[in-house]
One Martini backbone bead per residue (centre of mass of N, CA, C, O) as a GRO file, in nm:
protein
  424
    1MET     BB    1  -2.084  -2.581   0.489
    2SER     BB    2  -2.020  -2.292   0.628
    3ALA     BB    3  -1.896  -1.976   0.625
    4ALA     BB    4  -1.787  -1.978   0.916
    5LEU     BB    5  -1.599  -2.225   0.879
    6ILE     BB    6  -1.425  -2.107   0.658
    7VAL     BB    7  -1.320  -1.858   0.809
    8THR     BB    8  -1.201  -2.013   1.046
    9GLY     BB    9  -1.001  -2.182   0.881
   10ILE     BB   10  -0.841  -1.942   0.768
   11LEU     BB   11  -0.751  -1.820   1.041
   12VAL     BB   12  -0.597  -2.063   1.145
   13LEU     BB   13  -0.392  -2.079   0.910
   14LEU     BB   14  -0.276  -1.795   0.947
   15LEU     BB   15  -0.177  -1.840   1.245
   16LEU     BB   16   0.011  -2.084   1.123
   17ARG     BB   17   0.158  -1.953   0.862
   18VAL     BB   18   0.008  -1.988   0.614
   19PRO     BB   19  -0.016  -1.913   0.315
   20VAL     BB   20  -0.262  -1.724   0.197
   21ALA     BB   21  -0.360  -1.881  -0.054
   22PHE     BB   22  -0.377  -2.164   0.102
   23ALA     BB   23  -0.566  -2.070   0.330
   24ILE     BB   24  -0.800  -2.022   0.126
   25LEU     BB   25  -0.811  -2.284  -0.050
   26GLY     BB   26  -0.863  -2.510   0.147
   27PRO     BB   27  -1.161  -2.449   0.254
   28THR     BB   28  -1.281  -2.393  -0.027
   29LEU     BB   29  -1.232  -2.674  -0.158
   30LEU     BB   30  -1.385  -2.829   0.059
   31TYR     BB   31  -1.656  -2.706  -0.006
   32MET     BB   32  -1.671  -2.803  -0.301
   33LEU     BB   33  -1.665  -3.103  -0.220
   34VAL     BB   34  -1.910  -3.119  -0.020
   35THR     BB   35  -2.111  -2.971  -0.252
   36ASP     BB   36  -2.051  -3.100  -0.540
   37GLN     BB   37  -1.838  -2.943  -0.695
   38SER     BB   38  -1.658  -2.886  -0.959
   39THR     BB   39  -1.340  -2.856  -1.069
   40GLY     BB   40  -1.397  -2.674  -1.313
   41LEU     BB   41  -1.537  -2.448  -1.155
   42SER     BB   42  -1.301  -2.372  -0.978
   43LEU     BB   43  -1.099  -2.299  -1.204
   44ARG     BB   44  -1.277  -2.093  -1.355
   45THR     BB   45  -1.323  -1.894  -1.122
   46ALA     BB   46  -1.023  -1.832  -1.066
   47ALA     BB   47  -0.943  -1.743  -1.357
   48GLN     BB   48  -1.147  -1.504  -1.392
   49GLU     BB   49  -1.015  -1.313  -1.178
   50VAL     BB   50  -0.733  -1.283  -1.370
   51ASN     BB   51  -0.898  -1.218  -1.645
   52SER     BB   52  -0.744  -0.906  -1.678
   53PHE     BB   53  -0.623  -0.623  -1.810
   54PRO     BB   54  -0.579  -0.432  -1.562
   55LEU     BB   55  -0.405  -0.659  -1.404
   56LEU     BB   56  -0.146  -0.629  -1.583
   57ALA     BB   57  -0.029  -0.390  -1.412
   58VAL     BB   58   0.086  -0.536  -1.168
   59PRO     BB   59   0.351  -0.671  -1.277
   60LEU     BB   60   0.458  -0.401  -1.392
   61PHE     BB   61   0.475  -0.249  -1.116
   62VAL     BB   62   0.658  -0.449  -0.986
   63LEU     BB   63   0.889  -0.413  -1.187
   64LEU     BB   64   0.927  -0.113  -1.137
   65GLY     BB   65   1.008  -0.137  -0.836
   66VAL     BB   66   1.251  -0.326  -0.872
   67VAL     BB   67   1.416  -0.147  -1.061
   68ALA     BB   68   1.427   0.101  -0.874
   69ASN     BB   69   1.587  -0.044  -0.648
   70HIS     BB   70   1.842  -0.114  -0.851
   71THR     BB   71   1.905   0.210  -0.945
   72GLY     BB   72   1.915   0.424  -0.694
   73ILE     BB   73   1.670   0.622  -0.652
   74ALA     BB   74   1.647   0.644  -0.343
   75ASP     BB   75   1.925   0.775  -0.299
   76ARG     BB   76   1.864   1.039  -0.454
   77ILE     BB   77   1.619   1.127  -0.289
   78PHE     BB   78   1.767   1.132  -0.018
   79ALA     BB   79   1.979   1.349  -0.088
   80PHE     BB   80   1.774   1.572  -0.156
   81ALA     BB   81   1.617   1.575   0.114
   82GLN     BB   82   1.855   1.648   0.294
   83VAL     BB   83   1.901   1.930   0.168
   84LEU     BB   84   1.610   2.043   0.198
   85PHE     BB   85   1.593   1.964   0.537
   86GLY     BB   86   1.870   2.020   0.693
   87ARG     BB   87   1.791   2.280   0.888
   88VAL     BB   88   1.598   2.109   1.034
   89ARG     BB   89   1.468   1.980   1.290
   90ALA     BB   90   1.461   1.655   1.246
   91SER     BB   91   1.522   1.608   0.934
   92LEU     BB   92   1.512   1.291   0.895
   93GLY     BB   93   1.208   1.268   0.934
   94TYR     BB   94   1.134   1.427   0.672
   95VAL     BB   95   1.302   1.258   0.483
   96ASN     BB   96   1.152   0.995   0.520
   97ILE     BB   97   0.886   1.102   0.402
   98GLY     BB   98   0.995   1.215   0.132
   99VAL     BB   99   1.099   0.948   0.018
  100SER     BB  100   0.823   0.805   0.017
  101VAL     BB  101   0.689   0.998  -0.176
  102GLY     BB  102   0.886   0.970  -0.414
  103PHE     BB  103   0.874   0.649  -0.433
  104SER     BB  104   0.558   0.618  -0.468
  105TRP     BB  105   0.556   0.699  -0.783
  106ILE     BB  106   0.680   0.388  -0.838
  107SER     BB  107   0.604   0.148  -0.653
  108GLY     BB  108   0.290   0.072  -0.500
  109THR     BB  109   0.426  -0.062  -0.229
  110ALA     BB  110   0.502  -0.114   0.099
  111LEU     BB  111   0.709  -0.352   0.097
  112ALA     BB  112   0.910  -0.229  -0.103
  113ASP     BB  113   0.965   0.026   0.052
  114VAL     BB  114   1.058  -0.092   0.333
  115ALA     BB  115   1.286  -0.270   0.222
  116GLY     BB  116   1.456  -0.034   0.101
  117MET     BB  117   1.446   0.186   0.340
  118GLY     BB  118   1.530   0.037   0.599
  119LYS     BB  119   1.842  -0.003   0.530
  120MET     BB  120   1.884   0.320   0.516
  121LEU     BB  121   1.722   0.493   0.739
  122VAL     BB  122   1.768   0.364   1.016
  123PRO     BB  123   2.081   0.390   1.032
  124ALA     BB  124   2.088   0.698   0.976
  125MET     BB  125   1.925   0.783   1.231
  126THR     BB  126   2.084   0.638   1.461
  127SER     BB  127   2.363   0.780   1.392
  128ARG     BB  128   2.212   1.076   1.471
  129GLY     BB  129   2.032   1.005   1.755
  130TYR     BB  130   1.791   0.839   1.703
  131PRO     BB  131   1.559   0.655   1.806
  132ARG     BB  132   1.493   0.341   1.706
  133ARG     BB  133   1.185   0.337   1.732
  134PHE     BB  134   1.133   0.589   1.568
  135ALA     BB  135   1.262   0.494   1.305
  136LEU     BB  136   1.083   0.247   1.267
  137GLY     BB  137   0.800   0.381   1.282
  138LEU     BB  138   0.836   0.587   1.049
  139THR     BB  139   0.912   0.389   0.825
  140ALA     BB  140   0.657   0.217   0.838
  141SER     BB  141   0.443   0.446   0.803
  142SER     BB  142   0.552   0.582   0.534
  143SER     BB  143   0.503   0.325   0.351
  144LEU     BB  144   0.185   0.384   0.311
  145ILE     BB  145   0.202   0.585   0.074
  146SER     BB  146   0.245   0.398  -0.173
  147PRO     BB  147  -0.052   0.244  -0.178
  148VAL     BB  148  -0.195   0.532  -0.220
  149MET     BB  149  -0.018   0.654  -0.409
  150PRO     BB  150   0.018   0.710  -0.721
  151PRO     BB  151   0.088   0.417  -0.821
  152SER     BB  152  -0.149   0.155  -0.719
  153ILE     BB  153  -0.209  -0.169  -0.664
  154PRO     BB  154  -0.470  -0.169  -0.490
  155ALA     BB  155  -0.623   0.020  -0.688
  156ILE     BB  156  -0.627  -0.173  -0.927
  157VAL     BB  157  -0.781  -0.398  -0.787
  158TYR     BB  158  -1.031  -0.239  -0.707
  159ALA     BB  159  -1.111  -0.142  -0.991
  160SER     BB  160  -1.160  -0.430  -1.097
  161VAL     BB  161  -1.372  -0.528  -0.887
  162ALA     BB  162  -1.562  -0.247  -0.898
  163ALA     BB  163  -1.576  -0.108  -1.178
  164VAL     BB  164  -1.368   0.135  -1.191
  165SER     BB  165  -1.175   0.399  -1.238
  166THR     BB  166  -0.840   0.419  -1.217
  167ALA     BB  167  -0.794   0.722  -1.261
  168ALA     BB  168  -0.993   0.818  -1.041
  169LEU     BB  169  -0.850   0.671  -0.807
  170PHE     BB  170  -0.581   0.808  -0.835
  171ALA     BB  171  -0.682   1.099  -0.794
  172ALA     BB  172  -0.822   1.044  -0.511
  173ALA     BB  173  -0.534   0.960  -0.361
  174VAL     BB  174  -0.360   1.215  -0.335
  175VAL     BB  175  -0.470   1.365  -0.086
  176PRO     BB  176  -0.446   1.133   0.122
  177ALA     BB  177  -0.137   1.103   0.092
  178VAL     BB  178  -0.072   1.392   0.183
  179LEU     BB  179  -0.209   1.367   0.462
  180ILE     BB  180  -0.027   1.147   0.570
  181ALA     BB  181   0.234   1.306   0.546
  182GLY     BB  182   0.134   1.544   0.723
  183GLY     BB  183   0.073   1.384   0.982
  184LEU     BB  184   0.365   1.280   1.024
  185ALA     BB  185   0.501   1.559   1.028
  186LEU     BB  186   0.350   1.663   1.277
  187TYR     BB  187   0.461   1.452   1.468
  188VAL     BB  188   0.758   1.528   1.434
  189PHE     BB  189   0.731   1.819   1.529
  190VAL     BB  190   0.629   1.762   1.816
  191TRP     BB  191   0.857   1.566   1.903
  192SER     BB  192   1.108   1.768   1.843
  193ARG     BB  193   1.068   1.983   2.074
  194ARG     BB  194   1.226   1.755   2.276
  195GLN     BB  195   1.495   1.759   2.057
  196PRO     BB  196   1.771   1.952   2.062
  197GLN     BB  197   1.995   1.745   1.944
  198LEU     BB  198   1.835   1.767   1.645
  199ALA     BB  199   1.991   1.950   1.472
  200GLY     BB  200   2.061   2.113   1.206
  201ARG     BB  201   2.218   2.164   0.876
  202ARG     BB  202   2.425   2.296   0.657
  203SER     BB  203   2.481   2.319   0.337
  204ALA     BB  204   2.689   2.301   0.096
  205PRO     BB  205   2.815   2.445  -0.158
  206GLY     BB  206   2.634   2.306  -0.430
  207GLU     BB  207   2.458   2.067  -0.310
  208PHE     BB  208   2.179   2.127  -0.422
  209ARG     BB  209   2.243   2.121  -0.722
  210SER     BB  210   2.350   1.832  -0.732
  211ALA     BB  211   2.095   1.688  -0.617
  212ALA     BB  212   1.893   1.798  -0.828
  213LEU     BB  213   2.025   1.674  -1.079
  214ARG     BB  214   2.005   1.369  -0.974
  215VAL     BB  215   1.665   1.386  -0.956
  216ILE     BB  216   1.542   1.435  -1.236
  217GLY     BB  217   1.510   1.154  -1.354
  218PRO     BB  218   1.323   1.019  -1.136
  219LEU     BB  219   1.095   1.252  -1.162
  220GLY     BB  220   1.004   1.164  -1.452
  221ALA     BB  221   0.830   0.914  -1.388
  222PRO     BB  222   0.570   1.041  -1.256
  223VAL     BB  223   0.509   1.228  -1.490
  224LEU     BB  224   0.463   1.004  -1.695
  225LEU     BB  225   0.256   0.835  -1.545
  226LEU     BB  226   0.041   1.043  -1.437
  227GLY     BB  227   0.012   1.214  -1.687
  228GLY     BB  228  -0.082   0.983  -1.876
  229ILE     BB  229  -0.332   0.892  -1.714
  230LEU     BB  230  -0.486   1.169  -1.648
  231SER     BB  231  -0.487   1.253  -1.967
  232GLY     BB  232  -0.534   0.969  -2.144
  233LEU     BB  233  -0.279   0.853  -2.295
  234PHE     BB  234  -0.288   0.624  -2.075
  235THR     BB  235  -0.307   0.340  -1.943
  236PRO     BB  236  -0.201   0.183  -1.670
  237THR     BB  237  -0.063  -0.044  -1.828
  238GLU     BB  238   0.094   0.137  -2.027
  239ALA     BB  239   0.239   0.308  -1.813
  240ALA     BB  240   0.399   0.078  -1.687
  241ALA     BB  241   0.561   0.007  -1.941
  242VAL     BB  242   0.689   0.287  -1.979
  243GLY     BB  243   0.819   0.303  -1.696
  244VAL     BB  244   1.007   0.062  -1.727
  245ALA     BB  245   1.168   0.172  -1.965
  246TYR     BB  246   1.268   0.430  -1.826
  247VAL     BB  247   1.414   0.295  -1.579
  248LEU     BB  248   1.606   0.122  -1.745
  249VAL     BB  249   1.755   0.354  -1.877
  250LEU     BB  250   1.852   0.479  -1.614
  251GLY     BB  251   2.014   0.235  -1.510
  252PHE     BB  252   2.218   0.233  -1.749
  253CYS     BB  253   2.312   0.529  -1.720
  254TYR     BB  254   2.402   0.476  -1.405
  255ARG     BB  255   2.536   0.185  -1.387
  256ARG     BB  256   2.324  -0.029  -1.217
  257LEU     BB  257   2.290  -0.197  -1.480
  258THR     BB  258   2.280  -0.529  -1.616
  259LEU     BB  259   2.229  -0.806  -1.790
  260ARG     BB  260   2.268  -0.989  -1.539
  261SER     BB  261   2.062  -0.835  -1.341
  262LEU     BB  262   1.793  -0.906  -1.493
  263TRP     BB  263   1.748  -1.186  -1.377
  264GLY     BB  264   1.691  -1.105  -1.082
  265ILE     BB  265   1.455  -0.919  -1.149
  266ALA     BB  266   1.275  -1.134  -1.280
  267VAL     BB  267   1.251  -1.325  -1.038
  268GLU     BB  268   1.131  -1.120  -0.834
  269THR     BB  269   0.882  -1.048  -1.004
  270ILE     BB  270   0.758  -1.328  -1.045
  271THR     BB  271   0.724  -1.401  -0.748
  272THR     BB  272   0.537  -1.164  -0.669
  273ALA     BB  273   0.320  -1.186  -0.896
  274ALA     BB  274   0.238  -1.480  -0.840
  275SER     BB  275   0.138  -1.435  -0.554
  276ILE     BB  276  -0.085  -1.232  -0.624
  277THR     BB  277  -0.239  -1.410  -0.829
  278LEU     BB  278  -0.308  -1.642  -0.634
  279ILE     BB  279  -0.468  -1.469  -0.438
  280LEU     BB  280  -0.682  -1.374  -0.639
  281ALA     BB  281  -0.791  -1.651  -0.718
  282ALA     BB  282  -0.868  -1.748  -0.432
  283SER     BB  283  -1.055  -1.504  -0.366
  284GLY     BB  284  -1.256  -1.553  -0.595
  285LEU     BB  285  -1.358  -1.824  -0.490
  286LEU     BB  286  -1.450  -1.722  -0.216
  287GLY     BB  287  -1.654  -1.517  -0.325
  288TRP     BB  288  -1.841  -1.731  -0.449
  289VAL     BB  289  -1.909  -1.877  -0.186
  290LEU     BB  290  -2.028  -1.632  -0.031
  291ALA     BB  291  -2.252  -1.581  -0.239
  292ARG     BB  292  -2.389  -1.863  -0.214
  293GLU     BB  293  -2.432  -1.801   0.113
  294ARG     BB  294  -2.536  -1.497   0.144
  295VAL     BB  295  -2.351  -1.291   0.294
  296PRO     BB  296  -2.409  -1.006   0.182
  297GLN     BB  297  -2.713  -1.002   0.257
  298GLU     BB  298  -2.678  -1.039   0.562
  299ILE     BB  299  -2.504  -0.790   0.613
  300ALA     BB  300  -2.696  -0.582   0.494
  301ALA     BB  301  -2.934  -0.635   0.683
  302PHE     BB  302  -2.786  -0.565   0.943
  303LEU     BB  303  -2.693  -0.272   0.875
  304LEU     BB  304  -2.974  -0.156   0.795
  305GLY     BB  305  -3.089  -0.224   1.088
  306PHE     BB  306  -2.875  -0.050   1.254
  307THR     BB  307  -2.842   0.174   1.012
  308ASP     BB  308  -2.889   0.502   0.808
  309ASN     BB  309  -2.592   0.606   0.842
  310PRO     BB  310  -2.313   0.654   0.652
  311VAL     BB  311  -2.104   0.720   0.873
  312VAL     BB  312  -2.155   0.479   1.055
  313PHE     BB  313  -2.096   0.271   0.842
  314LEU     BB  314  -1.798   0.356   0.789
  315LEU     BB  315  -1.700   0.311   1.077
  316LEU     BB  316  -1.759   0.008   1.076
  317VAL     BB  317  -1.575  -0.053   0.836
  318ASN     BB  318  -1.314   0.039   0.961
  319VAL     BB  319  -1.302  -0.169   1.184
  320ALA     BB  320  -1.323  -0.422   1.005
  321LEU     BB  321  -1.074  -0.367   0.814
  322ILE     BB  322  -0.855  -0.350   1.025
  323LEU     BB  323  -0.897  -0.635   1.132
  324ILE     BB  324  -0.851  -0.774   0.861
  325GLY     BB  325  -0.562  -0.644   0.811
  326THR     BB  326  -0.420  -0.807   1.052
  327ILE     BB  327  -0.474  -1.110   0.888
  328LEU     BB  328  -0.477  -0.987   0.588
  329GLU     BB  329  -0.397  -0.943   0.283
  330PRO     BB  330  -0.489  -0.675   0.099
  331ILE     BB  331  -0.563  -0.810  -0.170
  332ALA     BB  332  -0.746  -1.026  -0.051
  333ALA     BB  333  -0.933  -0.834   0.106
  334LEU     BB  334  -1.046  -0.686  -0.140
  335VAL     BB  335  -1.164  -0.930  -0.300
  336ILE     BB  336  -1.355  -1.017  -0.061
  337THR     BB  337  -1.501  -0.739   0.045
  338VAL     BB  338  -1.606  -0.566  -0.192
  339PRO     BB  339  -1.849  -0.745  -0.294
  340VAL     BB  340  -1.991  -0.708  -0.012
  341LEU     BB  341  -1.970  -0.382   0.061
  342LEU     BB  342  -2.030  -0.201  -0.185
  343PRO     BB  343  -2.341  -0.239  -0.223
  344ILE     BB  344  -2.400  -0.120   0.055
  345ALA     BB  345  -2.271   0.157   0.015
  346VAL     BB  346  -2.458   0.242  -0.216
  347GLN     BB  347  -2.719   0.234  -0.042
  348PHE     BB  348  -2.585   0.476   0.141
  349GLY     BB  349  -2.442   0.680  -0.081
  350VAL     BB  350  -2.159   0.579  -0.155
  351ASP     BB  351  -1.888   0.633  -0.322
  352PRO     BB  352  -1.680   0.411  -0.477
  353VAL     BB  353  -1.420   0.583  -0.462
  354HIS     BB  354  -1.433   0.656  -0.166
  355PHE     BB  355  -1.442   0.363  -0.064
  356GLY     BB  356  -1.170   0.274  -0.183
  357VAL     BB  357  -0.984   0.459  -0.021
  358ILE     BB  358  -1.073   0.364   0.259
  359ALA     BB  359  -1.002   0.067   0.224
  360ILE     BB  360  -0.700   0.102   0.172
  361VAL     BB  361  -0.621   0.253   0.430
  362ASN     BB  362  -0.715   0.042   0.627
  363LEU     BB  363  -0.535  -0.200   0.522
  364MET     BB  364  -0.266  -0.053   0.567
  365ILE     BB  365  -0.287  -0.029   0.873
  366GLY     BB  366  -0.289  -0.341   0.913
  367LEU     BB  367   0.026  -0.369   0.842
  368LEU     BB  368   0.098  -0.244   1.152
  369THR     BB  369  -0.043  -0.507   1.277
  370PRO     BB  370  -0.101  -0.748   1.462
  371PRO     BB  371  -0.009  -1.069   1.364
  372ILE     BB  372   0.093  -1.007   1.076
  373GLY     BB  373   0.225  -0.747   0.973
  374GLY     BB  374   0.403  -0.708   0.703
  375VAL     BB  375   0.583  -0.456   0.764
  376LEU     BB  376   0.706  -0.562   1.025
  377PHE     BB  377   0.852  -0.806   0.905
  378VAL     BB  378   1.022  -0.664   0.686
  379LEU     BB  379   1.165  -0.460   0.872
  380GLY     BB  380   1.281  -0.664   1.070
  381SER     BB  381   1.451  -0.812   0.855
  382ALA     BB  382   1.614  -0.563   0.741
  383THR     BB  383   1.707  -0.478   1.066
  384ARG     BB  384   1.714  -0.700   1.282
  385THR     BB  385   1.414  -0.692   1.422
  386PRO     BB  386   1.179  -0.746   1.624
  387MET     BB  387   0.847  -0.720   1.586
  388HIS     BB  388   0.771  -0.597   1.868
  389GLU     BB  389   0.967  -0.354   1.837
  390VAL     BB  390   0.841  -0.230   1.588
  391PHE     BB  391   0.557  -0.185   1.709
  392ARG     BB  392   0.641   0.003   1.943
  393GLY     BB  393   0.730   0.226   1.737
  394THR     BB  394   0.453   0.243   1.567
  395ALA     BB  395   0.203   0.300   1.750
  396PRO     BB  396   0.207   0.622   1.765
  397PHE     BB  397   0.150   0.652   1.444
  398LEU     BB  398  -0.157   0.572   1.450
  399ILE     BB  399  -0.280   0.843   1.519
  400PRO     BB  400  -0.247   1.005   1.248
  401LEU     BB  401  -0.372   0.783   1.068
  402LEU     BB  402  -0.656   0.778   1.204
  403ALA     BB  403  -0.716   1.077   1.163
  404VAL     BB  404  -0.718   1.070   0.855
  405LEU     BB  405  -0.935   0.856   0.824
  406GLY     BB  406  -1.159   1.018   0.963
  407LEU     BB  407  -1.154   1.257   0.762
  408LEU     BB  408  -1.221   1.087   0.505
  409THR     BB  409  -1.496   0.981   0.609
  410VAL     BB  410  -1.644   1.276   0.669
  411ALA     BB  411  -1.480   1.397   0.389
  412PRO     BB  412  -1.531   1.324   0.064
  413GLU     BB  413  -1.420   1.583  -0.084
  414LEU     BB  414  -1.117   1.510  -0.051
  415VAL     BB  415  -1.142   1.271  -0.263
  416LEU     BB  416  -1.341   1.401  -0.506
  417PHE     BB  417  -1.217   1.664  -0.611
  418LEU     BB  418  -1.005   1.586  -0.833
  419PRO     BB  419  -1.179   1.411  -1.023
  420GLY     BB  420  -1.380   1.643  -1.079
  421ARG     BB  421  -1.173   1.845  -1.206
  422LEU     BB  422  -1.080   1.616  -1.430
  423GLY     BB  423  -1.335   1.443  -1.529
  424LEU     BB  424  -1.347   1.124  -1.391
   0.00000   0.00000   0.00000
């Protein structure tokens, strides 16, 4: 049973909407059976993939995002952003991006971001006269800031798989996340030139002070998280635990959490974290199978024979990862592709941290494209909008996202500057 048949089987199952972990496990376990590999080997290989202390940060950051959603932090950031950008034409467009930047310092995942923001931002924008497609597209696109801006769950997974410093990867992702926000803001600026009806409004006296005071508590979370990680005071796992404790205290102080609500938070966290863990385990087993079939070596030989230019190599990787991201969940895609592509990238002289940021941005863009398009499905469900309608609104925003990706590809110093200055 060849690797091509395994990959084909996985793609067929994904198109049939089989859950990602089981779509990977089915053909992979069939391969193990056909090639007379033991059940013990299968279980041990899958278990080793998730037996990692850095990966313990994943369920903790999931818990952090869930608690933040339940404590009304996004509402406070939204109110502050409204006052901050209120006078600007198409101000809610910039507010949308600003809320995503603010919430990204706590969330770490696009799906959590878009699920929470979609119910709030899309109705707010449409009620103010913004076209529904524009509101959907901007909300979907800005949600990609969360998995790029640290703390980022995909970054933790990549750091574990690639054996690189999580702190260095976090630092490297700050400038790309800011560039994504800037690219989307530029798109809003150009679009709004033809929308005179979306004039801004002056805030009432004292409104700024009130909104600023309400947002001080939530903004303490990223200071604690990122400051602790980048200064070396905490590991990412320890920072996630400290962040959870901090946000829980905020929730009880704001009277948005009760002891009874903690049960629902625990169930939501366990469900999400278990899903990610199962995907990681299944992807680890698939990675073992692909290595046994010498797929990395064959791909390396092909690429090295095709070009010796690192930029051309990265452009080919961009195309491949975006296509993979359209059909595969990002966590699974990282665990499967990084062991294959990273050694090749190193042969081309690409820094592993630079490669990691490019891989994450690519796969996040894949979340905005059919047929899988996780962000499209979540936003469509949250706003009761068909997936094809969400994509039609999102498609124009792929232009600034792809432009930023191209810039990061050809200018690695944008990615590596901050880790270098911090000595990471």
